[in-house]
GROMACS .gro file of N, CA and C in nm:
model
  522
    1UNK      N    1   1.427   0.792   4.395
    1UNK     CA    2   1.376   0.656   4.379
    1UNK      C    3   1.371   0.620   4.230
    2UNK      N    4   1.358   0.706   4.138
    2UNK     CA    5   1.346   0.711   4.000
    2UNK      C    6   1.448   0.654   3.945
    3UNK      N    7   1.584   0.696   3.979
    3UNK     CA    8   1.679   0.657   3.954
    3UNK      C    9   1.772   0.549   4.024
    4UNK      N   10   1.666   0.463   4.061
    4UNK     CA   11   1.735   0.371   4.144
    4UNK      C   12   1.633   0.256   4.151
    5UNK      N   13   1.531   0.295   4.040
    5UNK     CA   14   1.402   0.172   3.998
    5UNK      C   15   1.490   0.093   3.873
    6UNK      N   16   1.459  -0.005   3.870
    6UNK     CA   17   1.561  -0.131   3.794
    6UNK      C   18   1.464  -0.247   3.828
    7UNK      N   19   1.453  -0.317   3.728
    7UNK     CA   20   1.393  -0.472   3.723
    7UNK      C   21   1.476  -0.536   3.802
    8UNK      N   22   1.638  -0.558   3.851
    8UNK     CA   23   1.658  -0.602   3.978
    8UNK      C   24   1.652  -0.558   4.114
    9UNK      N   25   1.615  -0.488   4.132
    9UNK     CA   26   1.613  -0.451   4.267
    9UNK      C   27   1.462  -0.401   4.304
   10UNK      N   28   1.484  -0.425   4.433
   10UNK     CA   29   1.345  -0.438   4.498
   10UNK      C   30   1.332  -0.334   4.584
   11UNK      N   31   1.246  -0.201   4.541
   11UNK     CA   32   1.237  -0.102   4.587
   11UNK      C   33   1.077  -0.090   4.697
   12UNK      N   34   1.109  -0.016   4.838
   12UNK     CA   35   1.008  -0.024   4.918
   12UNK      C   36   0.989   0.165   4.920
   13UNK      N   37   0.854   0.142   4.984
   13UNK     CA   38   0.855   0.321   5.009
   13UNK      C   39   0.741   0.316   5.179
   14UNK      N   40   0.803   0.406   5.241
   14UNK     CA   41   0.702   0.406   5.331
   14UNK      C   42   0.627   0.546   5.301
   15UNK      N   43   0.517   0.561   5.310
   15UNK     CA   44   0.456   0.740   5.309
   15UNK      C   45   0.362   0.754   5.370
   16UNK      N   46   0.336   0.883   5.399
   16UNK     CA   47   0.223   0.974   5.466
   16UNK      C   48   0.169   1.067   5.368
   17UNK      N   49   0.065   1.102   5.279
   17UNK     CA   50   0.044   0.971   5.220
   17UNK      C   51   0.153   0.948   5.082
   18UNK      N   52   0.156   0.834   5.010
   18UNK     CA   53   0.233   0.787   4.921
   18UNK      C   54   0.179   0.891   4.777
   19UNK      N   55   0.219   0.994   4.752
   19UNK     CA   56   0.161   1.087   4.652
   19UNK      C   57   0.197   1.082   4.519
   20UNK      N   58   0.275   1.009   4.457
   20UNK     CA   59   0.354   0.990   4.316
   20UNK      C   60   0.348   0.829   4.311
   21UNK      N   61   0.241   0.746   4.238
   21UNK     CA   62   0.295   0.620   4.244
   21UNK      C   63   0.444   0.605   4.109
   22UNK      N   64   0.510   0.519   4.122
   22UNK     CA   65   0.625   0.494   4.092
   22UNK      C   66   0.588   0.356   4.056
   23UNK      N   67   0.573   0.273   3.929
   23UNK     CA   68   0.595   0.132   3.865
   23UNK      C   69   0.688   0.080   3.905
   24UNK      N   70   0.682  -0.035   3.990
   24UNK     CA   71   0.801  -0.139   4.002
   24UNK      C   72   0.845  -0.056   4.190
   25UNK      N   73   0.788   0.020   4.220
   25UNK     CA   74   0.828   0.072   4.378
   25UNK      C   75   0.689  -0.028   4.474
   26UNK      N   76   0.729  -0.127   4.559
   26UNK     CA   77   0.600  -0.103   4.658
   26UNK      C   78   0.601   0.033   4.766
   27UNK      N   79   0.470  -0.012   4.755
   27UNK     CA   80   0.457   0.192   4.830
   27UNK      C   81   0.344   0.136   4.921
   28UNK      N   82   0.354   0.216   5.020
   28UNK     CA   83   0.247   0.118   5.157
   28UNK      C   84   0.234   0.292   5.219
   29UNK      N   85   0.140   0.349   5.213
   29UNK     CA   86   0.068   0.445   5.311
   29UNK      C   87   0.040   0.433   5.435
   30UNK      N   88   0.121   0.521   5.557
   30UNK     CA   89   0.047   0.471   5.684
   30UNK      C   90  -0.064   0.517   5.710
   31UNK      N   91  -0.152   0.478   5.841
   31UNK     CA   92  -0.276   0.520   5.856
   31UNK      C   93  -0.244   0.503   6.058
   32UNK      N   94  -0.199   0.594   6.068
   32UNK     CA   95  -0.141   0.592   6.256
   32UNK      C   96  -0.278   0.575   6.297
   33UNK      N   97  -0.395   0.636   6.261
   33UNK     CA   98  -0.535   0.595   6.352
   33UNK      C   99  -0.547   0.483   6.381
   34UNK      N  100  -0.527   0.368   6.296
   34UNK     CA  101  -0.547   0.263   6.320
   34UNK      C  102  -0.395   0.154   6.404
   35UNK      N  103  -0.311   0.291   6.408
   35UNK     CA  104  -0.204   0.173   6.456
   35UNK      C  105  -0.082   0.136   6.349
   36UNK      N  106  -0.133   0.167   6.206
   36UNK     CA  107  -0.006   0.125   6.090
   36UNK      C  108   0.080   0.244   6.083
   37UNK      N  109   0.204   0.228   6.175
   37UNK     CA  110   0.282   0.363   6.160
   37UNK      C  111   0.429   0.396   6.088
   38UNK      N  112   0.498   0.459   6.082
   38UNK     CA  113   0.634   0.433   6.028
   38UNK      C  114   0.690   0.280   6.020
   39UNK      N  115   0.693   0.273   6.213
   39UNK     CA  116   0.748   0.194   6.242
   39UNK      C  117   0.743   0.008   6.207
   40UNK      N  118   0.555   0.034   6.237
   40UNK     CA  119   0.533  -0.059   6.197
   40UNK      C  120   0.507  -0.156   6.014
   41UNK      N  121   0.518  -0.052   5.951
   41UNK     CA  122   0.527  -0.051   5.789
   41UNK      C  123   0.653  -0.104   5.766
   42UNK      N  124   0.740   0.007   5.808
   42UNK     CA  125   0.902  -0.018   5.813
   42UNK      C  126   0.944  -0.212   5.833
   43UNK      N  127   0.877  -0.215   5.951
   43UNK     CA  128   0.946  -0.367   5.974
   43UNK      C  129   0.829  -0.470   5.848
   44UNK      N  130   0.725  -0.434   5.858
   44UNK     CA  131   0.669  -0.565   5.731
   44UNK      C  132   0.720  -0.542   5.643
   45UNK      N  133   0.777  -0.413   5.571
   45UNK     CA  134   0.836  -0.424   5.410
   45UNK      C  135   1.031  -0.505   5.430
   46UNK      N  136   1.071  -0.482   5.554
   46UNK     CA  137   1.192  -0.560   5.566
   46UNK      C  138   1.207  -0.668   5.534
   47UNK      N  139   1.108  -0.731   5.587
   47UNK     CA  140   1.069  -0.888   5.545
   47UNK      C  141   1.026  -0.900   5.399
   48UNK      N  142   1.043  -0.850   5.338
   48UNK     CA  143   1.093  -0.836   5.200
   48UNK      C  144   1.195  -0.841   5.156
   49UNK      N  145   1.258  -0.840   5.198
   49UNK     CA  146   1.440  -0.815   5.193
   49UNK      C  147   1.445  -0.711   5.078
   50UNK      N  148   1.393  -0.621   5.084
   50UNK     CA  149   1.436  -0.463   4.984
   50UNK      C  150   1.548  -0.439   4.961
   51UNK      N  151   1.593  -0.396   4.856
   51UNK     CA  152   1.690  -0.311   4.820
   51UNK      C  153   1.760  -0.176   4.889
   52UNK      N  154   1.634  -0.095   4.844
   52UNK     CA  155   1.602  -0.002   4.899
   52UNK      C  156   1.490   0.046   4.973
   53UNK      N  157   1.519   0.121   5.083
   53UNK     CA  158   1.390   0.152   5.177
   53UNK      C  159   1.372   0.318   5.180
   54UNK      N  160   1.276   0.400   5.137
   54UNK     CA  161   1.253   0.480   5.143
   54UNK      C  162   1.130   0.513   5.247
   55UNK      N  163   1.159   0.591   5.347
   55UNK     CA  164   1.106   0.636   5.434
   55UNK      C  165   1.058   0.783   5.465
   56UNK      N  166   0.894   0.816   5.444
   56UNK     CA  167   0.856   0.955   5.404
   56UNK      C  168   0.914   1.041   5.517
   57UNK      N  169   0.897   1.003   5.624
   57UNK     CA  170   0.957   1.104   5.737
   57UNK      C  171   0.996   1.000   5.911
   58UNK      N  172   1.148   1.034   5.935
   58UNK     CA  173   1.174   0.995   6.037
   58UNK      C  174   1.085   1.107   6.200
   59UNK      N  175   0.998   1.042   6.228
   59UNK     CA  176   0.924   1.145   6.388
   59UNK      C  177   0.965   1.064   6.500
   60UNK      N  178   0.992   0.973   6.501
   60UNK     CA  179   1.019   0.913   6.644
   60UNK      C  180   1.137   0.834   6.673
   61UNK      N  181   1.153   0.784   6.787
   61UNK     CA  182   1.269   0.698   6.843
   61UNK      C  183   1.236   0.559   6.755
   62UNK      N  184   1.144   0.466   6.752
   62UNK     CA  185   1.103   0.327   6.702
   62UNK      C  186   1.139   0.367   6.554
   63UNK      N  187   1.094   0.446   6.514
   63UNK     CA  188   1.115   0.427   6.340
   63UNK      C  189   1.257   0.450   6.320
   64UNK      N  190   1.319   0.537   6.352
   64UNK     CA  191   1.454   0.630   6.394
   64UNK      C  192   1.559   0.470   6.392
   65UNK      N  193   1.498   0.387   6.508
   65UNK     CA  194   1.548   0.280   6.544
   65UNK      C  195   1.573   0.153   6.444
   66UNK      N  196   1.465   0.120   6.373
   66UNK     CA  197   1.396   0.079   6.285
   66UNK      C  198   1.471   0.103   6.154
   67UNK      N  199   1.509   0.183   6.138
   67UNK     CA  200   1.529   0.255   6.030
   67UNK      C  201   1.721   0.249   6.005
   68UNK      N  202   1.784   0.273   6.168
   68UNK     CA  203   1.932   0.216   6.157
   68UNK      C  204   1.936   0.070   6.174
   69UNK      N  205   1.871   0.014   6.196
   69UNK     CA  206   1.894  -0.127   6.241
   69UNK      C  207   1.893  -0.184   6.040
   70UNK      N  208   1.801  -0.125   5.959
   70UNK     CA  209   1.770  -0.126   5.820
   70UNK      C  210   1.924  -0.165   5.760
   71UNK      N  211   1.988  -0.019   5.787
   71UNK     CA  212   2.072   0.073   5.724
   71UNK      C  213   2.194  -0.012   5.746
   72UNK      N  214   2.234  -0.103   5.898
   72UNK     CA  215   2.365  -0.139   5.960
   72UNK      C  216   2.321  -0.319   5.869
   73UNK      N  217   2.248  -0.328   5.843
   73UNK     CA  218   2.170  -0.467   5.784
   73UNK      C  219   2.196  -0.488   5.641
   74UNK      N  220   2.298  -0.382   5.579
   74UNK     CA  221   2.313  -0.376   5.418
   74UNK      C  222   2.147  -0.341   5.298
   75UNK      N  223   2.104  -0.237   5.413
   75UNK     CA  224   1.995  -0.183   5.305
   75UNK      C  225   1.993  -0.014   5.273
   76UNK      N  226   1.975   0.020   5.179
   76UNK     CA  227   1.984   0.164   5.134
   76UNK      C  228   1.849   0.242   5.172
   77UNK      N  229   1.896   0.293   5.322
   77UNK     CA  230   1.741   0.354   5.351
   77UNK      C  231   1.747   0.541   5.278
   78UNK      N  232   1.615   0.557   5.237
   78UNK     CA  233   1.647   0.692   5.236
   78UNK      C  234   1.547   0.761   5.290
   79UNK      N  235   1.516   0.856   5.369
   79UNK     CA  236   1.475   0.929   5.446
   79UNK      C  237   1.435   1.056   5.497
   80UNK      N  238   1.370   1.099   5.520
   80UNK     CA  239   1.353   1.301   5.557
   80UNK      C  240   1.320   1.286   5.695
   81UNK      N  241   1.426   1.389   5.767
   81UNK     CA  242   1.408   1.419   5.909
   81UNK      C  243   1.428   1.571   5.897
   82UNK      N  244   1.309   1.615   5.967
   82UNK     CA  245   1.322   1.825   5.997
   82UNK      C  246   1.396   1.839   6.062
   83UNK      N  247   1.537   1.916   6.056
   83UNK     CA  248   1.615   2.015   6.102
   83UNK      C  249   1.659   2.142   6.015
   84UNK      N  250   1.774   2.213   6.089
   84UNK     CA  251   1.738   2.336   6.004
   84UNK      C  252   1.905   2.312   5.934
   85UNK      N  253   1.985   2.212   5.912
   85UNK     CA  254   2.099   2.240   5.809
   85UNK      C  255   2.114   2.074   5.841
   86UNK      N  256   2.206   2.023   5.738
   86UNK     CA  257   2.257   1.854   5.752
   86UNK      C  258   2.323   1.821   5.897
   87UNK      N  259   2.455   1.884   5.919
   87UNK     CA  260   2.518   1.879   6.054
   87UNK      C  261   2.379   1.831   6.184
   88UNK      N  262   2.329   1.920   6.169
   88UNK     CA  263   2.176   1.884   6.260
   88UNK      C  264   2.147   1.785   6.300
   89UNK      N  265   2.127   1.687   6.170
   89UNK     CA  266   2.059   1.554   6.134
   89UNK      C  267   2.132   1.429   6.248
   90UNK      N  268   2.238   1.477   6.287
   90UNK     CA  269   2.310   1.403   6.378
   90UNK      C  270   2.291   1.409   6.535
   91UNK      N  271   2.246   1.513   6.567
   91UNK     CA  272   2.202   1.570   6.661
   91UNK      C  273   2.010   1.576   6.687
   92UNK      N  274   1.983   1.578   6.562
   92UNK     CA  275   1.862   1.561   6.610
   92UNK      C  276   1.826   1.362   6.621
   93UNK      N  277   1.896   1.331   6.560
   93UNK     CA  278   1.917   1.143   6.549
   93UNK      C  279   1.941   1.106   6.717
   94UNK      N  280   2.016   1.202   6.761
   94UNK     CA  281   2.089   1.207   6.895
   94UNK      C  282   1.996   1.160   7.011
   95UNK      N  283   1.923   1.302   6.990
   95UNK     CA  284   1.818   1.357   7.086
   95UNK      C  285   1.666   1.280   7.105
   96UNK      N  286   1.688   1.197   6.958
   96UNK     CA  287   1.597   1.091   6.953
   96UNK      C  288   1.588   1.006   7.036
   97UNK      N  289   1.680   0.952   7.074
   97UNK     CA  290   1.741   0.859   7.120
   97UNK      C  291   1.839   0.749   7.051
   98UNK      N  292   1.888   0.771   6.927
   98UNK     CA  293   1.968   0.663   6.877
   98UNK      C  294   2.100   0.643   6.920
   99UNK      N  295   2.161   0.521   6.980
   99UNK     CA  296   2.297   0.544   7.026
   99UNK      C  297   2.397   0.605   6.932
  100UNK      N  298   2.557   0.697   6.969
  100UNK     CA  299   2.600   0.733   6.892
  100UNK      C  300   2.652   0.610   6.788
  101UNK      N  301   2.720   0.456   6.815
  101UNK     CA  302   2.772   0.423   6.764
  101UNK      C  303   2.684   0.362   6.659
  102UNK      N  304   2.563   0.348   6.699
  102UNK     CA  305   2.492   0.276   6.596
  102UNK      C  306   2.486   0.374   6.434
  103UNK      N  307   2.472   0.535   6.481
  103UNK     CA  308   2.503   0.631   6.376
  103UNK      C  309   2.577   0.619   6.351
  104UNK      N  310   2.738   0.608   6.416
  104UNK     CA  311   2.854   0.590   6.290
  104UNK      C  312   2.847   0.462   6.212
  105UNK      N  313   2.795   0.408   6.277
  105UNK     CA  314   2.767   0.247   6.183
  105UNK      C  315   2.659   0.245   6.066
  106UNK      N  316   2.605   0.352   6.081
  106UNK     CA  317   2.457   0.357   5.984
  106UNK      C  318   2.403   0.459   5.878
  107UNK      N  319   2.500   0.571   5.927
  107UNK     CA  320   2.503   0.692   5.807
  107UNK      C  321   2.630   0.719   5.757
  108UNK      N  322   2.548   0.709   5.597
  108UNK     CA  323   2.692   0.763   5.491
  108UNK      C  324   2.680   0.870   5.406
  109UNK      N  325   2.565   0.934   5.430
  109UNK     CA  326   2.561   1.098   5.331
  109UNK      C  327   2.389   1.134   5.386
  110UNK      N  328   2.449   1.260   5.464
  110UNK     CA  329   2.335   1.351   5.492
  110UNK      C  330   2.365   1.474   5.432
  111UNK      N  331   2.231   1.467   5.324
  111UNK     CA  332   2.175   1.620   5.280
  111UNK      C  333   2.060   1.684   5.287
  112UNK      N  334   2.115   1.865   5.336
  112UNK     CA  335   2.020   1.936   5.325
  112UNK      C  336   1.979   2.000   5.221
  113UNK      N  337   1.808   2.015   5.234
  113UNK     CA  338   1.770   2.066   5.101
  113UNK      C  339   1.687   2.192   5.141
  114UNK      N  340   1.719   2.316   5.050
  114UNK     CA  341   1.584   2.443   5.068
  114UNK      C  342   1.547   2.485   4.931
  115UNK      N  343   1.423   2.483   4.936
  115UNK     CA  344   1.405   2.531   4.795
  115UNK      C  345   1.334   2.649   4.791
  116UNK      N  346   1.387   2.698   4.684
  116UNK     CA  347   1.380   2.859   4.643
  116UNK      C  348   1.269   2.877   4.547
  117UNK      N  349   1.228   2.997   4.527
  117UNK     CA  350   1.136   3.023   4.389
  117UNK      C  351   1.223   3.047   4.301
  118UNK      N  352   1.217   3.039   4.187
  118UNK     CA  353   1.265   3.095   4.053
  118UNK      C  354   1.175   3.162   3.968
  119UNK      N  355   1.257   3.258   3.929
  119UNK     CA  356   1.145   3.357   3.866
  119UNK      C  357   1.160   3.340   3.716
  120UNK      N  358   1.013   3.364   3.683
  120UNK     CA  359   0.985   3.331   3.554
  120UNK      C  360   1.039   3.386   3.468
  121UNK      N  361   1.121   3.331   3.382
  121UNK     CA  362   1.177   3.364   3.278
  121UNK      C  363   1.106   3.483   3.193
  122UNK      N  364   0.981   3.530   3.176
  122UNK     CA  365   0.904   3.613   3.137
  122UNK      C  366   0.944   3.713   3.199
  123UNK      N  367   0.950   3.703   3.303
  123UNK     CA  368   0.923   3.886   3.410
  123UNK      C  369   1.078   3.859   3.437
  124UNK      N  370   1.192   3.846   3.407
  124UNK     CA  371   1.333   3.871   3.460
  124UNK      C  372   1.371   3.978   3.406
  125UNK      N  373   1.415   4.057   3.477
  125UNK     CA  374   1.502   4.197   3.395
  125UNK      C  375   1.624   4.176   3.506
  126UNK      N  376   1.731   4.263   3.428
  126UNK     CA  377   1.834   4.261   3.504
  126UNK      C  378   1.845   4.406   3.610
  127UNK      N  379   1.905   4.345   3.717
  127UNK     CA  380   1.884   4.514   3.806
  127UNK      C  381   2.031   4.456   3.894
  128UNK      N  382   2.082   4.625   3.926
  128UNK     CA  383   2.258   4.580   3.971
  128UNK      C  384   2.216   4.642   4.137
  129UNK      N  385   2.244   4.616   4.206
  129UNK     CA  386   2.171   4.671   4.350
  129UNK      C  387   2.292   4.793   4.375
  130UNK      N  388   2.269   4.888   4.450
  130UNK     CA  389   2.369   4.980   4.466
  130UNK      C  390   2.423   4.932   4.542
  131UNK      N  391   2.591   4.978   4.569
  131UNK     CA  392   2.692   4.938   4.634
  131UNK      C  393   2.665   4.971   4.792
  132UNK      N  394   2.595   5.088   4.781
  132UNK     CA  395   2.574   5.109   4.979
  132UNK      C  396   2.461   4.978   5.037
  133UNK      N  397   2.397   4.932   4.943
  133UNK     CA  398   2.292   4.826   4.985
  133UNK      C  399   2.360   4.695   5.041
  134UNK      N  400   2.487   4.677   4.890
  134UNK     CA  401   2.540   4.532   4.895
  134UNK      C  402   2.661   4.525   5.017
  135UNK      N  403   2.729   4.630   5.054
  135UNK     CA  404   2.804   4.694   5.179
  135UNK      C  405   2.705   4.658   5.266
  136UNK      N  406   2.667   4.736   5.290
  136UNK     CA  407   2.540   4.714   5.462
  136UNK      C  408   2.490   4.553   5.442
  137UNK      N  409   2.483   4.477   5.340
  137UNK     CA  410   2.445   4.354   5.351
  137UNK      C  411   2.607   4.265   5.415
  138UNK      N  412   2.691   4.288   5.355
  138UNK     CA  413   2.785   4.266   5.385
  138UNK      C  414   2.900   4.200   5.318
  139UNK      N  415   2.870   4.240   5.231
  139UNK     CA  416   2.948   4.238   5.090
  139UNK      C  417   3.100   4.269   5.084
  140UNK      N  418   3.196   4.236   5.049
  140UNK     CA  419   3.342   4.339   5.080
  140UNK      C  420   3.360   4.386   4.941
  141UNK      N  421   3.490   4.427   4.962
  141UNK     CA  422   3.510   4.544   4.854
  141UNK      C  423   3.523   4.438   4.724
  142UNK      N  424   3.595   4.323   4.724
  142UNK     CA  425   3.670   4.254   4.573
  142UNK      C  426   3.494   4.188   4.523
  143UNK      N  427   3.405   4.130   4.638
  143UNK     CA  428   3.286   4.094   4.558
  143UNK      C  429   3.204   4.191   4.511
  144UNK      N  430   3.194   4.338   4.548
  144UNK     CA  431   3.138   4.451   4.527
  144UNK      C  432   3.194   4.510   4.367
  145UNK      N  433   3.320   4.423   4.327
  145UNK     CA  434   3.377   4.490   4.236
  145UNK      C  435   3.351   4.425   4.120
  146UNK      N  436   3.290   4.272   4.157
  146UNK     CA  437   3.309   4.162   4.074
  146UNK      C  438   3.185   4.165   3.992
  147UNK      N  439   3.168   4.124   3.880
  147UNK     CA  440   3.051   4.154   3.762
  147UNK      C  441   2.969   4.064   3.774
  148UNK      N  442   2.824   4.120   3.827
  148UNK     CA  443   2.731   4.041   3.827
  148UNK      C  444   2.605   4.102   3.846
  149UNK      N  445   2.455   4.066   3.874
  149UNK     CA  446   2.355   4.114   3.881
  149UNK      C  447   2.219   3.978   3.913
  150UNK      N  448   2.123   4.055   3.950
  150UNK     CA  449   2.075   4.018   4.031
  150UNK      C  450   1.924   4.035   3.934
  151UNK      N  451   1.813   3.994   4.018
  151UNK     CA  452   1.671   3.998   3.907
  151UNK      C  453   1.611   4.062   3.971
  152UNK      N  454   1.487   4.117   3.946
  152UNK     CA  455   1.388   4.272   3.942
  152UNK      C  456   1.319   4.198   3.934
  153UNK      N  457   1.196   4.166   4.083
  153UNK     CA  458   1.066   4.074   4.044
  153UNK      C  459   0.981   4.175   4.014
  154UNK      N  460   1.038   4.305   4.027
  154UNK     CA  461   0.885   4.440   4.007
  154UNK      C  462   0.830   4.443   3.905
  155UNK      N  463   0.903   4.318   3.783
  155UNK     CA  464   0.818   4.332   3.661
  155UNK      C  465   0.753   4.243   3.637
  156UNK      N  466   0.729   4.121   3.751
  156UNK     CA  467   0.663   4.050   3.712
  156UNK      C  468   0.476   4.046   3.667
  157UNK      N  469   0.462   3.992   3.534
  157UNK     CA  470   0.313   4.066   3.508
  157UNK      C  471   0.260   3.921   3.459
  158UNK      N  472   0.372   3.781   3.410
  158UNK     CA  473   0.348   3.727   3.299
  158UNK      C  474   0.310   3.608   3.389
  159UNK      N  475   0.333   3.577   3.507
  159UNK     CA  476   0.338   3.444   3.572
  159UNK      C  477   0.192   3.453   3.689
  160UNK      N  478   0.081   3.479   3.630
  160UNK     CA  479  -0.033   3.468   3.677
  160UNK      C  480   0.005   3.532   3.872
  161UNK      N  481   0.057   3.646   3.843
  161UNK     CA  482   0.084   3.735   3.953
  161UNK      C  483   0.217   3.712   4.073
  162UNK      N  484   0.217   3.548   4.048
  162UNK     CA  485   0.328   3.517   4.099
  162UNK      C  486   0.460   3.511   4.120
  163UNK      N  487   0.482   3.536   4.020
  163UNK     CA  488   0.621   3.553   3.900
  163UNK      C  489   0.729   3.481   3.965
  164UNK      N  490   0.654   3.381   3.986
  164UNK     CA  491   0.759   3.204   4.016
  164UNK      C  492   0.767   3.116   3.898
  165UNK      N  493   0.839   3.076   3.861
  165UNK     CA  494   0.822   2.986   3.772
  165UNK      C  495   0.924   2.841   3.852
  166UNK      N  496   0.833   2.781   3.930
  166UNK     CA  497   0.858   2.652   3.976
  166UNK      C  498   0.991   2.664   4.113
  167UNK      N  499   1.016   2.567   4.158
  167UNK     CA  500   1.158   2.605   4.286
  167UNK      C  501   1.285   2.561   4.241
  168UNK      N  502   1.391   2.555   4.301
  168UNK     CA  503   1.498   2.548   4.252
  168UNK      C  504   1.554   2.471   4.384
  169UNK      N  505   1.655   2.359   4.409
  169UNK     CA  506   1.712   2.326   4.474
  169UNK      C  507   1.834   2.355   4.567
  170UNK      N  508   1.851   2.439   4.666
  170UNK     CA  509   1.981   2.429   4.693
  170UNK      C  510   2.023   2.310   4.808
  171UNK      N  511   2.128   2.254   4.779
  171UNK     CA  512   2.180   2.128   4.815
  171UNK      C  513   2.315   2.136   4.956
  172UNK      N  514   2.310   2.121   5.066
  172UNK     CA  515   2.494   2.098   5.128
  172UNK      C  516   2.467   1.911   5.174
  173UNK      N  517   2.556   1.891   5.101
  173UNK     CA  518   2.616   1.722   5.228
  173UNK      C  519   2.705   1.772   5.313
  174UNK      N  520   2.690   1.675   5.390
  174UNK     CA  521   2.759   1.613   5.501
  174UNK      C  522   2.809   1.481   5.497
   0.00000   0.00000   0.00000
């Protein structure tokens, strides 16, 4: 959203709750006890005519719905739905209930994200794993041969026991 805040364009956010305010984003928190849910957030910030629509998490068929009807309407929704790889995201859209064609009409880049620890630059030592380890993992012979190494968290002492120093992104589209 950071990179897509601009004095022209009119950025919306839906959240559970809205945790980073952002200058120049409206940001609207739902509160489902009372009835204000994805769905229903979703359609009052439309009537805005947004730019962009950011949506904290797709859970149901109405928002799901809501949310392509956005997307086929010339608006840039962006979104988090739980599955376990991108390919998924189509299938779990599926199972929602969204028709297929309305998805080919409505998505243009699904990515998955997992994030990793990274270890603190303090406690990194280098350690080469033995070859019967990286074999039984399943390693073949030309990557077994190839120069590289791996990190030793057993030294971590410096990162208040944790010896994380923050996560790291790994990324696939679809």
């Amino acid at each position: 959203m950071h990179h897509l805040n601009n004095v022209s364009s009119n950025l919306c956010s839906v959240e559970d709750p809205a945790e980073i305010q952002l200058a120049g984003v409206n940001q609207v928190s739902i509160r489902e006890k009372s009835g204000f849910t994805f769905a229903v957030a979703l359609r009052a910030l439309l009537r805005q005519d947004p730019d962009v629509v950011m949506i904290g998490e797709i859970r149901d068929r109405e928002t799901a719905d809501v949310a392509v009807k956005a997307a086929q309407t010339g608006h840039l929704v962006l979104s988090r739905l739980h599955t376990n790889d991108a390919p998924a995201t189509l299938a779990r859209l599926l199972d929602i209930g969204i028709e297929p064609y309305n998805l080919a009409a409505a998505i243009r880049l699904v990515t998955a994200q997992r994030l990793v620890r990274r270890v603190c630059p303090a406690c990194r030592e280098p350690y080469r794993p033995d070859r019967d380890v990286l074999r039984a993992g399943g390693f073949d012979e030309p990557r077994l041969s190839a120069p590289s190494h791996s990190i030793d968290r057993s030294a971590a002492i410096y990162a208040i026991g944790s010896a994380t120093a923050g996560r790291s992104a790994f990324t696939r589209s679809y």
